[in-house]
Each structure stands twice: as C-alpha cells, then as structure tokens.
Coordinates of C-alpha atoms and ligand atoms in Angstrom, one line a residue:
Chain A
I1313 CA -148.5 64.0 117.2
F1314 CA -146.1 63.0 114.6
S1315 CA -146.6 66.3 112.8
F1316 CA -144.9 68.1 115.6
S1317 CA -141.5 69.5 114.5
K1318 CA -139.5 68.5 117.6
I1319 CA -139.7 66.2 120.6
D1320 CA -140.2 68.5 123.5
D1321 CA -142.2 68.5 126.7
D1322 CA -145.2 69.8 124.8
L1323 CA -145.2 66.9 122.5
L1324 CA -144.7 64.4 125.4
D1325 CA -147.6 66.0 127.3
E1326 CA -149.8 65.6 124.2
L1327 CA -148.6 62.1 123.7
E1328 CA -149.3 61.2 127.4
M1329 CA -152.9 62.5 127.0
E1330 CA -153.4 60.6 123.7
L1331 CA -152.2 57.3 125.3
I1332 CA -154.2 57.6 128.4
Q1333 CA -157.3 58.5 126.4
S1334 CA -156.7 55.3 124.5
D1335 CA -157.1 53.3 127.7
L1336 CA -153.4 52.4 127.8
G1337 CA -153.4 53.1 131.5
L1338 CA -151.1 55.2 133.6
E1339 CA -148.5 52.6 134.3
L1340 CA -147.7 51.7 130.7
T1341 CA -148.0 55.3 129.6
N1342 CA -145.5 56.4 132.1
Q1343 CA -143.2 53.6 131.2
L1344 CA -143.3 54.4 127.5
I1345 CA -142.8 58.2 128.1
N1346 CA -139.9 57.5 130.4
E1347 CA -138.2 55.2 127.8
I1348 CA -138.7 57.9 125.1
K1349 CA -136.9 60.4 127.3
R1350 CA -134.2 58.0 128.2
Q1351 CA -133.5 57.2 124.5
K1352 CA -133.1 60.9 123.8
I1353 CA -135.1 60.5 120.5
T1354 CA -134.9 63.6 118.3
S1355 CA -137.1 63.0 115.3
T1356 CA -140.8 62.3 115.2
S1357 CA -140.4 59.5 112.7
E1358 CA -137.9 57.9 115.0
L1359 CA -140.5 58.4 117.8
R1360 CA -143.2 56.5 115.9
D1361 CA -140.9 53.6 115.1
F1362 CA -139.8 53.5 118.8
M1363 CA -143.4 53.4 120.0
F1364 CA -144.3 50.8 117.4
N1365 CA -141.5 48.5 118.6
F1366 CA -142.3 49.2 122.3
F1367 CA -145.9 47.9 121.7
L1368 CA -144.9 45.1 119.3
S1369 CA -142.4 43.6 121.8
I1370 CA -145.3 43.1 124.2
F1371 CA -146.6 40.5 121.7
N1372 CA -143.3 38.7 121.4
G1373 CA -143.7 35.0 121.7
M1374 CA -147.5 35.2 121.7
N1375 CA -149.1 32.5 119.5
S1376 CA -152.5 33.6 118.4
Q1377 CA -153.2 30.4 116.6
L1378 CA -156.2 28.4 117.7
N1379 CA -155.4 25.2 119.6
I1380 CA -157.1 22.5 117.5
I1381 CA -156.3 18.9 118.1
P1382 CA -156.7 17.0 114.8
E1383 CA -159.0 14.0 114.7
K1384 CA -160.6 14.9 118.0
I1385 CA -163.6 17.0 119.2
N1386 CA -162.3 20.4 120.3
V1387 CA -164.3 22.4 122.8
F1388 CA -164.0 26.2 122.8
I1389 CA -165.6 28.0 125.7
Y1390 CA -166.6 31.7 125.4
L1391 CA -166.8 33.6 128.7
G1392 CA -166.8 37.1 130.0
V1393 CA -168.8 39.8 131.7
N1394 CA -172.2 40.9 130.5
G1395 CA -172.8 42.3 127.1
T1396 CA -169.3 42.1 125.7
G1397 CA -170.2 40.2 122.5
K1398 CA -169.8 36.5 123.5
T1399 CA -172.9 35.2 121.7
S1400 CA -172.1 37.2 118.5
A1401 CA -168.5 35.9 118.7
V1402 CA -169.7 32.3 118.9
G1403 CA -171.8 32.9 115.8
K1404 CA -169.1 34.6 113.9
M1405 CA -166.4 32.1 114.9
A1406 CA -168.7 29.2 113.8
Y1407 CA -168.9 30.9 110.4
Y1408 CA -165.2 31.5 110.3
L1409 CA -164.3 27.9 111.2
K1410 CA -166.8 26.5 108.7
N1411 CA -165.2 28.6 106.0
M1412 CA -161.8 27.2 107.1
G1413 CA -163.1 23.7 106.5
Y1414 CA -163.9 22.6 110.0
S1415 CA -167.3 21.2 111.2
P1416 CA -168.4 23.4 114.0
I1417 CA -171.4 22.8 116.3
I1418 CA -172.7 25.2 119.0
A1419 CA -173.9 24.6 122.5
A1420 CA -176.5 27.1 123.9
G1421 CA -174.7 27.3 127.3
D1422 CA -176.5 30.5 128.4
T1423 CA -179.6 29.1 130.1
F1424 CA -180.1 32.1 132.3
R1425 CA -180.7 35.3 130.4
A1426 CA -184.0 36.1 128.7
A1427 CA -184.1 34.9 125.1
A1428 CA -180.4 33.9 125.1
I1429 CA -181.2 30.5 123.6
D1430 CA -183.4 32.1 120.9
Q1431 CA -180.5 34.5 120.1
I1432 CA -177.9 31.9 119.6
K1433 CA -180.3 29.7 117.7
L1434 CA -180.9 32.5 115.2
W1435 CA -177.1 32.9 114.8
G1436 CA -176.9 29.2 114.2
E1437 CA -179.5 29.5 111.4
R1438 CA -177.8 32.6 110.0
V1439 CA -174.4 30.8 109.6
G1440 CA -175.7 27.2 108.9
V1441 CA -174.4 25.6 112.1
D1442 CA -176.4 23.2 114.4
V1443 CA -177.2 24.6 117.9
I1444 CA -177.8 22.1 120.8
A1445 CA -180.0 23.6 123.4
Q1446 CA -182.3 22.7 126.3
K1447 CA -184.9 24.9 128.1
E1448 CA -184.2 28.2 129.8
G1449 CA -183.1 27.4 133.3
A1450 CA -181.4 24.1 132.5
D1451 CA -178.0 23.3 133.9
P1452 CA -175.4 24.7 131.4
A1453 CA -173.2 21.7 132.2
S1454 CA -175.9 19.4 131.1
V1455 CA -176.4 21.3 127.8
V1456 CA -172.6 21.0 127.2
Y1457 CA -172.8 17.2 127.9
N1458 CA -175.6 16.9 125.3
A1459 CA -173.7 19.0 122.8
I1460 CA -170.6 16.8 123.1
E1461 CA -172.7 13.7 122.5
A1462 CA -174.3 15.4 119.5
A1463 CA -170.8 16.4 118.2
K1464 CA -169.8 12.7 118.3
A1465 CA -173.0 11.6 116.7
R1466 CA -172.9 14.2 113.9
N1467 CA -169.1 14.0 113.3
K1468 CA -168.4 17.6 114.3
N1469 CA -164.8 18.5 115.3
I1470 CA -165.3 21.9 117.1
L1471 CA -167.9 22.6 119.8
L1472 CA -168.3 26.2 120.6
V1473 CA -169.9 26.8 124.0
D1474 CA -171.8 30.1 124.5
T1475 CA -172.0 31.0 128.2
A1476 CA -174.0 33.6 130.2
G1477 CA -172.5 36.9 130.9
R1478 CA -171.3 37.1 134.5
M1479 CA -169.6 39.5 136.8
H1480 CA -166.2 38.2 137.8
T1481 CA -167.0 39.3 141.4
K1482 CA -169.7 36.6 141.8
S1483 CA -168.0 33.5 143.0
N1484 CA -171.0 31.2 142.5
L1485 CA -171.0 32.2 138.8
L1486 CA -167.3 31.4 138.6
E1487 CA -168.1 28.0 140.1
E1488 CA -170.6 27.5 137.3
L1489 CA -167.9 28.0 134.8
K1490 CA -165.6 25.5 136.6
K1491 CA -168.4 23.0 136.5
I1492 CA -168.7 23.3 132.7
E1493 CA -164.9 22.8 132.4
R1494 CA -165.1 19.7 134.6
V1495 CA -168.0 18.2 132.5
V1496 CA -165.9 18.7 129.3
E1497 CA -162.9 17.0 130.8
K1498 CA -165.0 14.2 132.3
T1499 CA -166.9 13.5 129.1
L1500 CA -164.0 13.8 126.6
G1501 CA -161.1 12.7 128.8
Y1502 CA -159.3 16.0 128.1
K1503 CA -159.8 19.7 128.7
A1504 CA -161.4 22.3 126.5
S1505 CA -158.9 23.4 123.8
E1506 CA -159.8 27.0 124.2
N1507 CA -161.1 29.2 127.0
L1508 CA -161.7 32.5 125.3
I1509 CA -162.4 35.6 127.3
V1510 CA -164.5 38.1 125.3
V1511 CA -163.3 41.6 126.1
D1512 CA -165.2 44.8 125.0
A1513 CA -162.8 47.4 123.7
T1514 CA -165.0 50.2 125.2
L1515 CA -164.3 49.1 128.7
G1516 CA -161.6 50.6 130.9
Q1517 CA -159.1 49.5 133.5
N1518 CA -161.6 47.1 135.2
V1519 CA -160.9 44.7 132.4
I1520 CA -157.6 43.9 134.0
K1521 CA -159.4 42.7 137.2
Q1522 CA -161.8 40.7 135.0
V1523 CA -159.0 38.8 133.3
E1524 CA -157.2 38.3 136.5
T1525 CA -160.3 36.8 138.3
F1526 CA -161.4 34.7 135.4
R1527 CA -157.9 33.4 134.9
N1528 CA -157.8 32.2 138.5
A1529 CA -161.0 30.3 137.9
V1530 CA -160.3 28.7 134.5
D1531 CA -157.2 28.4 132.4
L1532 CA -157.6 31.2 129.8
T1533 CA -156.1 30.4 126.5
G1534 CA -157.0 33.6 124.5
V1535 CA -158.7 36.9 124.3
I1536 CA -161.3 38.0 121.7
L1537 CA -161.4 41.8 121.5
T1538 CA -164.8 43.2 120.4
K1539 CA -166.4 46.4 119.3
L1540 CA -163.2 47.8 117.7
D1541 CA -165.4 49.5 115.1
G1542 CA -166.3 52.2 117.7
T1543 CA -164.1 55.1 118.8
A1544 CA -162.5 53.1 121.7
K1545 CA -158.9 52.1 121.1
G1546 CA -158.7 49.1 123.4
G1547 CA -155.4 50.1 125.0
V1548 CA -156.1 48.0 128.0
I1549 CA -155.2 45.0 125.9
F1550 CA -151.5 45.9 126.1
N1551 CA -151.5 45.7 129.9
I1552 CA -153.4 42.4 129.7
V1553 CA -151.0 40.7 127.3
K1554 CA -148.0 42.0 129.1
T1555 CA -149.2 41.0 132.6
F1556 CA -151.0 37.7 131.9
K1557 CA -149.2 36.6 128.7
I1558 CA -152.6 35.5 127.2
P1559 CA -152.7 35.9 123.4
V1560 CA -155.3 37.9 121.6
K1561 CA -156.7 35.5 119.0
F1562 CA -159.5 37.4 117.2
V1563 CA -161.0 40.8 116.9
S1564 CA -164.6 41.7 116.2
I1565 CA -165.1 44.9 114.2
G1566 CA -168.9 45.1 113.7
E1567 CA -172.2 43.2 114.0
D1568 CA -172.2 41.2 110.7
K1569 CA -171.1 37.5 110.6
D1570 CA -167.9 38.4 108.7
D1571 CA -166.9 41.3 110.9
F1572 CA -164.5 39.0 112.6
E1573 CA -160.8 38.4 111.9
P1574 CA -157.7 36.8 113.4
F1575 CA -155.7 39.2 115.5
D1576 CA -152.7 40.9 113.8
P1577 CA -150.6 42.8 116.3
K1578 CA -149.0 45.0 113.7
E1579 CA -152.3 46.0 112.3
F1580 CA -153.7 46.6 115.8
I1581 CA -150.7 48.8 116.8
E1582 CA -150.9 50.8 113.5
S1583 CA -154.5 51.8 114.2
F1584 CA -153.7 52.3 117.9
L1585 CA -150.9 54.8 117.5
P1586 CA -152.1 58.4 117.6
Chain B
N272 CA -156.9 53.6 150.2
L273 CA -156.4 57.1 148.9
T274 CA -156.7 58.9 152.2
G275 CA -154.1 56.5 153.6
R276 CA -151.8 57.1 150.7
L277 CA -152.1 60.9 151.1
Q278 CA -151.5 60.7 154.8
D279 CA -148.3 58.7 154.1
I280 CA -147.2 61.4 151.6
F281 CA -147.7 64.3 154.0
R282 CA -146.1 62.4 156.8
R283 CA -143.0 61.9 154.7
L284 CA -143.0 65.4 153.4
R285 CA -143.4 66.9 156.9
G286 CA -140.5 64.8 158.0
K287 CA -138.4 66.9 155.7
G288 CA -139.5 70.2 157.4
R289 CA -142.4 72.6 157.0
L290 CA -144.8 71.8 154.1
S291 CA -144.9 74.2 151.2
E292 CA -147.1 74.9 148.3
K293 CA -145.3 72.5 146.0
D294 CA -145.8 69.6 148.4
I295 CA -149.4 69.8 147.3
E296 CA -148.2 68.7 143.8
E297 CA -147.3 65.2 145.1
A298 CA -150.7 64.8 146.7
L299 CA -152.3 65.9 143.5
R300 CA -150.3 63.3 141.5
E301 CA -151.6 60.6 143.8
I302 CA -155.2 61.8 143.4
R303 CA -154.7 61.9 139.6
Q304 CA -153.5 58.3 139.6
A305 CA -156.5 57.2 141.6
L306 CA -159.0 59.0 139.3
L307 CA -157.4 57.7 136.0
E308 CA -157.3 54.2 137.4
A309 CA -161.0 54.7 138.1
D310 CA -161.5 55.5 134.4
A311 CA -162.3 59.2 134.8
H312 CA -161.5 61.0 131.6
Y313 CA -158.0 62.6 131.3
K314 CA -159.4 66.1 130.6
V315 CA -162.0 66.0 133.3
V316 CA -159.4 64.9 135.8
K317 CA -157.1 67.7 134.7
E318 CA -159.8 70.3 135.3
L319 CA -160.9 68.8 138.6
L320 CA -157.3 68.8 139.9
N321 CA -156.9 72.5 138.9
N322 CA -160.0 73.3 141.0
V323 CA -158.7 71.2 143.9
K324 CA -155.3 72.8 143.8
A325 CA -156.7 76.3 143.7
K326 CA -158.9 75.5 146.7
A327 CA -156.1 73.8 148.5
L328 CA -153.8 76.8 148.1
Q329 CA -156.6 79.2 149.1
E330 CA -157.3 77.2 152.2
E331 CA -153.6 76.9 152.9
V332 CA -153.8 73.2 153.3
F333 CA -150.1 72.9 153.6
R334 CA -150.3 74.8 156.9
S335 CA -153.0 72.5 158.2
V336 CA -152.3 70.0 160.9
T337 CA -154.2 67.4 158.9
P338 CA -153.4 68.2 155.3
A339 CA -154.4 64.8 153.9
E340 CA -157.8 64.9 155.4
Q341 CA -158.3 68.5 154.3
I342 CA -157.4 67.7 150.7
I343 CA -159.7 64.7 150.6
K344 CA -162.5 66.9 151.9
I345 CA -161.9 69.5 149.1
L346 CA -161.7 66.6 146.5
Y347 CA -164.9 65.1 147.8
Y348 CA -166.7 68.5 147.5
E349 CA -165.4 69.0 144.0
L350 CA -166.5 65.4 143.0
I351 CA -170.0 65.9 144.4
N352 CA -170.2 69.2 142.7
I353 CA -169.7 67.6 139.4
L354 CA -171.7 64.5 140.0
G355 CA -174.8 66.5 140.6
G356 CA -177.3 67.7 143.1
D357 CA -180.5 66.3 144.3
R358 CA -181.9 63.0 143.3
S359 CA -183.7 63.3 139.9
N360 CA -187.0 61.7 139.1
I361 CA -188.6 60.5 135.9
N362 CA -190.4 63.2 134.0
L363 CA -193.6 61.8 132.3
G364 CA -194.6 65.1 130.7
V365 CA -198.2 66.1 130.2
R366 CA -199.4 63.9 127.4
K367 CA -200.7 60.4 128.0
P368 CA -198.8 58.1 127.5
G369 CA -195.6 59.7 128.6
I370 CA -192.8 58.4 126.4
I371 CA -189.4 57.3 127.6
F372 CA -186.7 56.3 125.1
L373 CA -183.7 54.2 126.2
V374 CA -180.7 54.7 123.9
G375 CA -177.0 53.8 123.8
L376 CA -174.3 51.6 122.5
Q377 CA -174.5 47.9 121.8
G378 CA -174.7 45.7 125.0
S379 CA -174.9 48.6 127.4
G380 CA -178.0 47.2 129.1
K381 CA -180.9 49.0 127.5
T382 CA -183.3 46.1 127.2
T383 CA -182.7 44.9 130.7
T384 CA -182.9 48.4 132.1
A385 CA -186.2 49.0 130.2
A386 CA -187.8 46.2 132.2
K387 CA -186.2 47.4 135.4
L388 CA -187.6 50.9 134.9
A389 CA -191.0 49.5 134.1
Y390 CA -190.9 47.6 137.3
R391 CA -189.9 50.7 139.3
L392 CA -192.7 52.7 137.7
L393 CA -195.2 49.9 138.5
Q394 CA -194.3 50.2 142.1
E395 CA -194.9 53.9 141.9
Q396 CA -198.5 52.9 140.8
R397 CA -198.1 53.8 137.1
R398 CA -199.6 51.9 134.3
V399 CA -196.7 50.9 132.1
V400 CA -196.3 49.5 128.5
L401 CA -192.9 48.2 127.2
V402 CA -192.2 48.9 123.6
G403 CA -189.7 46.7 121.7
A404 CA -188.5 49.0 118.9
D405 CA -185.2 47.1 118.3
T406 CA -185.8 45.6 114.9
F407 CA -182.2 44.6 114.4
R408 CA -180.8 42.4 117.1
P409 CA -181.7 38.7 116.9
A410 CA -184.5 37.8 119.5
A411 CA -184.6 41.4 120.9
G412 CA -188.4 41.4 120.9
K413 CA -188.5 38.0 122.6
Q414 CA -186.0 39.2 125.2
L415 CA -188.2 42.2 126.1
K416 CA -191.3 40.0 126.0
V417 CA -189.9 37.4 128.5
L418 CA -188.9 40.2 130.8
G419 CA -192.3 41.9 130.5
E420 CA -194.1 38.7 131.3
K421 CA -192.1 38.3 134.5
I422 CA -193.5 41.6 135.8
K423 CA -196.9 41.4 134.1
V424 CA -196.3 44.5 131.9
P425 CA -197.7 44.4 128.3
V426 CA -195.0 44.4 125.7
Y427 CA -195.8 45.9 122.3
L428 CA -193.8 44.6 119.3
E429 CA -196.0 45.0 116.2
G430 CA -194.5 46.7 113.2
K431 CA -191.7 46.5 110.7
T432 CA -189.8 49.7 111.6
P433 CA -189.2 51.5 114.9
Q434 CA -191.5 54.3 113.8
E435 CA -194.3 51.9 113.0
I436 CA -193.9 50.1 116.2
I437 CA -193.9 53.3 118.3
E438 CA -197.0 54.6 116.5
G439 CA -198.8 51.4 117.1
A440 CA -197.6 51.4 120.7
I441 CA -199.0 54.8 121.4
K442 CA -202.5 53.8 120.2
F443 CA -202.2 50.6 122.2
S444 CA -201.1 52.5 125.3
Q445 CA -203.9 54.9 125.0
E446 CA -206.4 52.1 124.7
K447 CA -204.9 50.5 127.9
L448 CA -205.0 53.9 129.6
A449 CA -201.2 53.6 130.3
D450 CA -199.4 56.5 132.0
V451 CA -196.1 55.7 130.4
M452 CA -194.5 53.7 127.6
I453 CA -190.8 52.7 127.8
V454 CA -189.2 52.3 124.3
D455 CA -186.2 50.0 124.0
T456 CA -184.1 50.8 120.9
T457 CA -181.4 49.1 118.9
G458 CA -177.8 49.4 120.2
R459 CA -175.9 51.7 118.0
L460 CA -172.5 53.5 117.6
H461 CA -172.4 57.2 118.2
I462 CA -170.4 57.4 115.0
D463 CA -172.9 55.6 112.9
D464 CA -174.5 58.6 111.2
E465 CA -177.4 56.7 109.7
M466 CA -178.4 55.1 113.0
M467 CA -178.0 58.3 114.9
K468 CA -180.2 60.1 112.3
E469 CA -182.8 57.4 112.8
L470 CA -182.9 58.2 116.6
E471 CA -183.0 61.9 115.8
D472 CA -186.0 61.5 113.5
L473 CA -187.8 59.3 116.1
S474 CA -187.1 61.9 118.8
K475 CA -188.5 64.7 116.7
R476 CA -191.5 62.7 115.6
F477 CA -192.6 61.4 119.0
E478 CA -191.1 64.1 121.4
P479 CA -190.4 61.7 124.4
S480 CA -190.4 63.4 127.8
E481 CA -187.3 61.4 128.7
I482 CA -184.4 60.2 126.5
L483 CA -182.1 58.3 128.8
L484 CA -178.6 57.4 127.7
V485 CA -177.7 53.9 129.0
V486 CA -174.0 53.5 129.4
D487 CA -172.0 50.5 130.7
G488 CA -170.6 51.5 134.1
M489 CA -167.2 49.8 133.2
T490 CA -166.7 52.1 130.2
G491 CA -163.2 53.6 129.9
Q492 CA -162.1 56.9 128.4
D493 CA -164.5 56.5 125.5
A494 CA -167.4 57.5 127.7
V495 CA -166.7 61.1 126.8
N496 CA -166.9 60.4 123.1
I497 CA -170.2 58.5 123.5
A498 CA -171.9 60.9 125.8
E499 CA -170.8 64.0 123.8
K500 CA -172.1 62.6 120.5
F501 CA -175.4 61.4 121.8
N502 CA -176.0 64.6 123.7
E503 CA -175.1 66.7 120.6
I504 CA -177.6 64.8 118.4
L505 CA -180.5 64.1 120.8
P506 CA -182.2 66.0 123.6
I507 CA -180.8 63.6 126.2
T508 CA -182.6 64.2 129.5
G509 CA -180.6 61.8 131.7
V510 CA -178.2 58.9 132.0
I511 CA -178.4 55.4 133.5
L512 CA -175.1 53.8 134.3
T513 CA -175.3 50.0 134.3
K514 CA -173.3 46.9 135.6
L515 CA -172.1 48.7 138.7
D516 CA -172.5 45.5 140.8
G517 CA -169.0 44.5 139.7
D518 CA -165.9 46.2 141.1
A519 CA -165.5 48.9 138.4
R520 CA -164.9 52.2 140.1
G521 CA -167.3 54.0 137.6
G522 CA -165.2 57.0 136.7
A523 CA -167.2 57.2 133.5
A524 CA -170.0 58.8 135.7
L525 CA -167.7 61.7 136.4
S526 CA -166.8 62.1 132.7
I527 CA -170.3 61.9 131.4
K528 CA -171.8 64.3 133.9
A529 CA -168.9 66.8 133.5
V530 CA -169.1 66.8 129.7
T531 CA -172.9 66.8 129.2
G532 CA -174.3 68.3 132.4
K533 CA -177.1 65.8 132.2
P534 CA -178.1 64.1 135.4
I535 CA -177.3 60.5 136.2
K536 CA -180.7 59.3 137.3
F537 CA -180.2 55.6 138.0
I538 CA -177.6 52.9 138.3
G539 CA -177.9 49.2 137.4
V540 CA -176.6 46.9 140.0
G541 CA -177.4 43.5 138.8
E542 CA -179.3 41.3 136.3
K543 CA -182.5 41.0 138.3
I544 CA -185.5 43.2 137.7
E545 CA -185.2 44.9 141.1
D546 CA -181.5 45.8 140.5
L547 CA -182.0 49.5 139.7
E548 CA -181.1 52.1 142.2
Y549 CA -181.3 55.9 142.3
F550 CA -178.0 57.6 141.8
Y551 CA -176.5 59.2 144.9
P552 CA -173.6 61.6 144.2
D553 CA -172.0 61.3 147.6
R554 CA -172.1 57.5 147.7
F555 CA -170.7 57.5 144.2
A556 CA -167.9 59.9 145.0
S557 CA -166.6 57.3 147.5
R558 CA -166.9 54.6 145.0
I559 CA -164.8 56.5 142.4
L560 CA -162.1 57.2 144.9
G561 CA -161.9 53.5 145.8
Ligands
GTP1055 N1 -170.5 47.5 117.0 C1 -170.3 46.2 117.4 N2 -171.2 45.6 118.1 C2 -171.0 44.3 118.5 C3 -169.8 43.7 118.3 N3 -169.8 42.4 118.8 C4 -171.1 42.3 119.4 N4 -171.8 43.5 119.2 C5 -173.1 43.8 119.6 O1 -173.1 43.9 121.0 C6 -174.4 43.5 121.5 C7 -174.2 42.4 122.6 O2 -173.7 41.3 121.9 P1 -174.0 39.8 122.5 O3 -173.3 38.8 121.6 O4 -175.4 39.6 122.8 O5 -173.1 39.9 123.9 P2 -173.0 38.8 125.0 O6 -171.7 39.0 125.6 O7 -173.4 37.5 124.5 O8 -174.1 39.4 126.0 P3 -174.7 38.6 127.3 O9 -174.8 37.2 126.9 O10 -175.9 39.3 127.6 O11 -173.6 38.8 128.4 C8 -175.2 43.0 120.3 O12 -176.0 44.1 120.0 C9 -174.2 42.8 119.3 O13 -174.6 42.9 118.0 C10 -168.7 44.4 117.5 O14 -167.6 43.9 117.3 N5 -169.1 45.7 117.1
GTP1056 N1 -174.4 42.4 136.2 C1 -175.2 43.2 135.5 N2 -175.6 42.9 134.3 C2 -176.4 43.7 133.6 C3 -176.9 44.9 134.2 N3 -177.7 45.5 133.2 C4 -177.7 44.7 132.2 N4 -177.0 43.6 132.4 C5 -176.7 42.5 131.5 O1 -175.9 43.0 130.4 C6 -176.2 42.2 129.3 C7 -176.6 43.1 128.2 O2 -177.9 43.7 128.5 P1 -179.0 44.0 127.4 O3 -180.1 44.6 128.1 O4 -179.2 42.9 126.5 O5 -178.2 45.2 126.7 P2 -178.7 46.1 125.4 O6 -178.2 47.4 125.6 O7 -180.1 46.0 125.3 O8 -177.9 45.4 124.2 P3 -178.2 45.6 122.7 O9 -179.7 45.6 122.5 O10 -177.5 44.5 122.0 O11 -177.6 46.9 122.4 C8 -177.2 41.2 129.7 O12 -176.5 40.0 130.1 C9 -177.9 41.8 130.9 O13 -178.4 40.8 131.8 C10 -176.4 45.3 135.5 O14 -176.8 46.3 136.1 N5 -175.6 44.4 136.1
MG1057 MG1 -174.8 36.2 125.2
MG1058 MG1 -181.2 45.3 123.7

C-alpha cells in the first residue's frame, strides 16, 4: 500500500480491502478510511504514521501488566471457546512466571474433555510445574479448591487454572465458570487476580460476541491472543480493546513453551499494518 | 434482520419517488455489511454482489412492487449456488480399508470430528478403525483412545512416525476386516512447508479416498488462505466446518467453497459424539444472512 505514489480512491479501496481481510471489521475500517479522507493526507509516509497512531490510541491507558498481589496466592483463570489455546497458554505462562521468579502451580480445571487432564499434566512435566488434578468428570470447582490448598501447603504464589473450552452461548457452562470464581473468593477471601480470555487470532467477528458474553458472566481482566504465527492478523482485537477496554496481556506465537511473550501494542501494530 | 433492513431502505427510497437503478446500490451496501459481519471473505463478497446486482438489474427489481423480497430471493439463489448442490456422502473407494484423512489447523476439531465420523459410519453399518497419527500434541493418542472407547471403535496408535502408524493401521484394519479407517493428523499451519510436505507425502503414499479439511466454523477472513493452501498441496475431497453450535454466522463456509470448489460435507454442532450433521446449503444460507 505504502508504495503507491499518491493517496487516491484506488489506494483507499486497496487499503479498505487489506484492513477488512485482516479482520479489522467494517465499522473500524470505515472509521479509519473516513478519518484519512477528512485529514486530507497527501503522502503515503504520512498515511502510515496516521494509521499507526489511529491504532495506537486504541491502547491508550491500557495496562497490560499482570495483577499480582505480593505475599498472597494469586489465582489466574484461563477461559474461552473450544480449541483457542488455553491449555497451552497455561503451560507457557507457568514457564514464563517461573522464569520471572514466581512459584506457579497449575489446576487441571478441565475435567470434561477427553485426555484434557493428561494434556495439562504433560505440560506441567515439560515446564517443571506441579499440576493438581482429580479424575475426569470431577467438579472443576472442587479441583480448584484442592489446588488452592496445595498452593498454601507448597508455598506457591500463583495458581493457574485451566478450564474446559465452552461456547459462550451455553448458559450452564457460564454458570460453571461463575462457580469456579465463587469457590476462589470463598476459599481465599478475595477474587481471582486475573480472568484471562484466550482468543484465537484466526477467528473472525464472532469473537466480539464471545468477549461480550464472557464479560457479562465474569470480570475479564485481560486477553491472551494466540496463533499469531499463522497468516491471520487478529484485527478483531482492536474492536475488542476499543469496545470493552480489556487489555491484551500476552500473545502466543507458536507451539513451543517459549513461543509466548508480553503484548507490545507497537510491535503488534507494526506487523498488522499492510 | 436483513430482509427487514432492506424493506426499510426501499420504503424510504420509494418515499422520494420512483426507484431507479442506483437505488439498488444502497441495498447492495446493506447486504455487503451483513456478509462481511458474517465473516465471508472480502473478494468472495465482491464477486457475489456483482452477480446479485447484474441479476437485480436484469430482473428490473427496482420496478418491482416488492423489491426487498426480490433482492433477497436473488441473493439466496446466489448463496446456494456457491454453497453447493446435493448432499455429499463419504467416498470409501474400492480398496479395503477405505482411508479417510482428517487435516487442518491447530485446534480446528480434527480429533473430536474423527470420533464423530467413526460413530456416523458405525450407524451406517460400517466396520471402523480410528488411527491416531498425531505424534506431536501431548496426549493426542490418549484423547482419541478415550473417544474410541466411548463408541467401541478400536483405536490404532502403534508407531513412532505417522507413516509407521498408518502402515501398521492398514494391516490391523485388514485383520479386523474393517471397511474404513479414519486417520487423525497433527494440527498444522498451511504455511509450515515441512508439515505440509509431510501430509503431501502421506497422501501420495497411502492414497486416501477422502482427505477432509477440518476448519473452525468461527474462522474469519483467513479461511481463504487456509483453504487455498491446503487445496493446492493436497487432493482435498471435502470440508468439515466445526463449532457451529455457537452463534458464529459461518461466512467461512462461503469463502472456502467459493475458493476451492470442494464440497462442505458435514458440520460440527457440539462436543458430543452425535454432534455431526450433514451440510445443507439452504439452511446454511439463512444462517449466514443472520
Ligand atoms: N500455531 C500455533 N498453535 C497453537 C498456539 N497456541 C496453541 N496452539 C495449538 O492449538 C491447539 C489447541 O491448543 P489447546 O491448548 O489444546 O487449546 P484449548 O483452548 O485448551 O482447547 P480446549 O481445551 O479443547 O478448548 C494445540 O495443537 C496447540 O499446540 C499458537 O500460538 N500457535
Ligand atoms: N462446541 C463445539 N466444540 C467442538 C466441536 N468440535 C470440536 N470441538 C471442541 O474443540 C476443541 C478442539 O478439538 P480437537 O478435536 O482437540 O481439535 P484438533 O483439531 O484435533 O486439535 P489439534 O490436534 O491440537 O490440532 C475441543 O474442546 C473439542 O471438544 C463442535 O462442533 N462444537
Ligand atoms: Mg484445553
Ligand atoms: Mg487433535
């Protein structure tokens, strides 16, 4: 785009196509294109700067630091629809936190899906973090309770709770999440420090409905954006941050334990721009 | 809904006097918005709207007493045209066992769908073997094994590489007099050349009668990239679109079919083993339009 010689309708059409194909969505795309026209921008380098700032301003005031209460057990809950990368994110984040000097412990909170407990246990072994589990079919809230007790006994300061994938349209599954939250608050006397929704960058506009619905059930504190190593650009994240003011805290860029890093809005926007 | 919005548009436009050709443009913009919101691909939508416009002008929709309904009818016809004709079946080929590969991106639902497909074929009186050829994902074999046990289908997992596992599975299936073996594979990116080559080699070596691309029904614009690449490298015979029990409109279906021409054979509508349905183009067209 930025190799065009002038800003004309052809360029703006091309730009609209690129932005929509990046899952930015029609509303934000139209808003940006209209602002470009209103600004009467003449050079393509000016255009790139303008676009960069347009996107960067969406992240103004967003704090992507983790909420970690010192001297206490912090509970992080990982939630989201099926197959987005929650279990992998728990494993990678346990590894990340361990390297940061924290003492993480994992709760195998997906007691529903076939071999989910096996999967998270293997991740625990891979990154050297204890996994507290019960049998498949157990009440996830009871696993979380046990995990909190284990965290106290083993002097761990961050408990990462893996949960089963769930469609946001199933109210009984949202109730299950709320129950997990209540058990945390009841057992520790305070709420989970982080409720992280794990969002797959290849998914489209439905993600907005997902965030909206999950947010009505539990108080979301952050987004983890996964699978950015594919060809999807994850443009829907701009709409999410703008609409719900939930910070993106981490991105996952592959399947290895270290393919995981804190979210950097500038870096994300750089690779997002056409 | 869309019909309602189009009715409002034409009502307002008629209020200004007789409708003209260019009034169609506003209706087309509304349709475009609906389709993009449904995650249909930008280029697919553009071409579809050109066809709708040409038909609308040809039929002189703007002269009609019910222009909204008429445009919707044209749009429906065009959608169903793209989404495909008759219900497709599973082709088991002539050799025994017939071989089905399930391929696709990470987390799209291959392992779960393998078990669902096995269950469906069981109900059609086939002898089925499930093959766990995913040697990468932690506990992938166990996942398939647990699902297989639920439906009493043998699950073959022996071997260090996918090729070894499939070779052993063929012998096993022949001993069991199985009609079909369903091969679950590792999730992979279409841009991972090495992993795509692995699939290409497996496909050439074992010549499955079906290679089904499993795609998450909530996929956005990237659906075109994924489908194009897989279809370019492998003889894809069909597509299964999963996780359509949520409220995703599923525009990816339109994009994938338009770009590959390969039939969407099934849709996944839940996590249970029975949650696999045949794909019906007309039902799906309504879903996409919201
Ligand atoms: N390429 C790529 N694959 C990823 C990434 N994160 C996770 N995956 C893969 O995506 C697949 C699904 O990951 P899981 O961690 O099982 O996802 P999940 O959300 O826990 O799935 P459910 O519990 O079944 O809902 C696995 O094959 C992961 O290796 C990523 O950042 N990039
Ligand atoms: N709600 C819903 N969930 C589904 C559907 N199909 C699969 N899932 C879920 O999606 C998640 C991922 O499914 P898997 O079968 O593990 O996906 P996969 O493609 O084998 O994943 P990888 O092997 O990591 O590439 C699991 O939680 C499944 O239960 C569906 O149609 N609806
Ligand atoms: Mg999981
Ligand atoms: Mg799998």
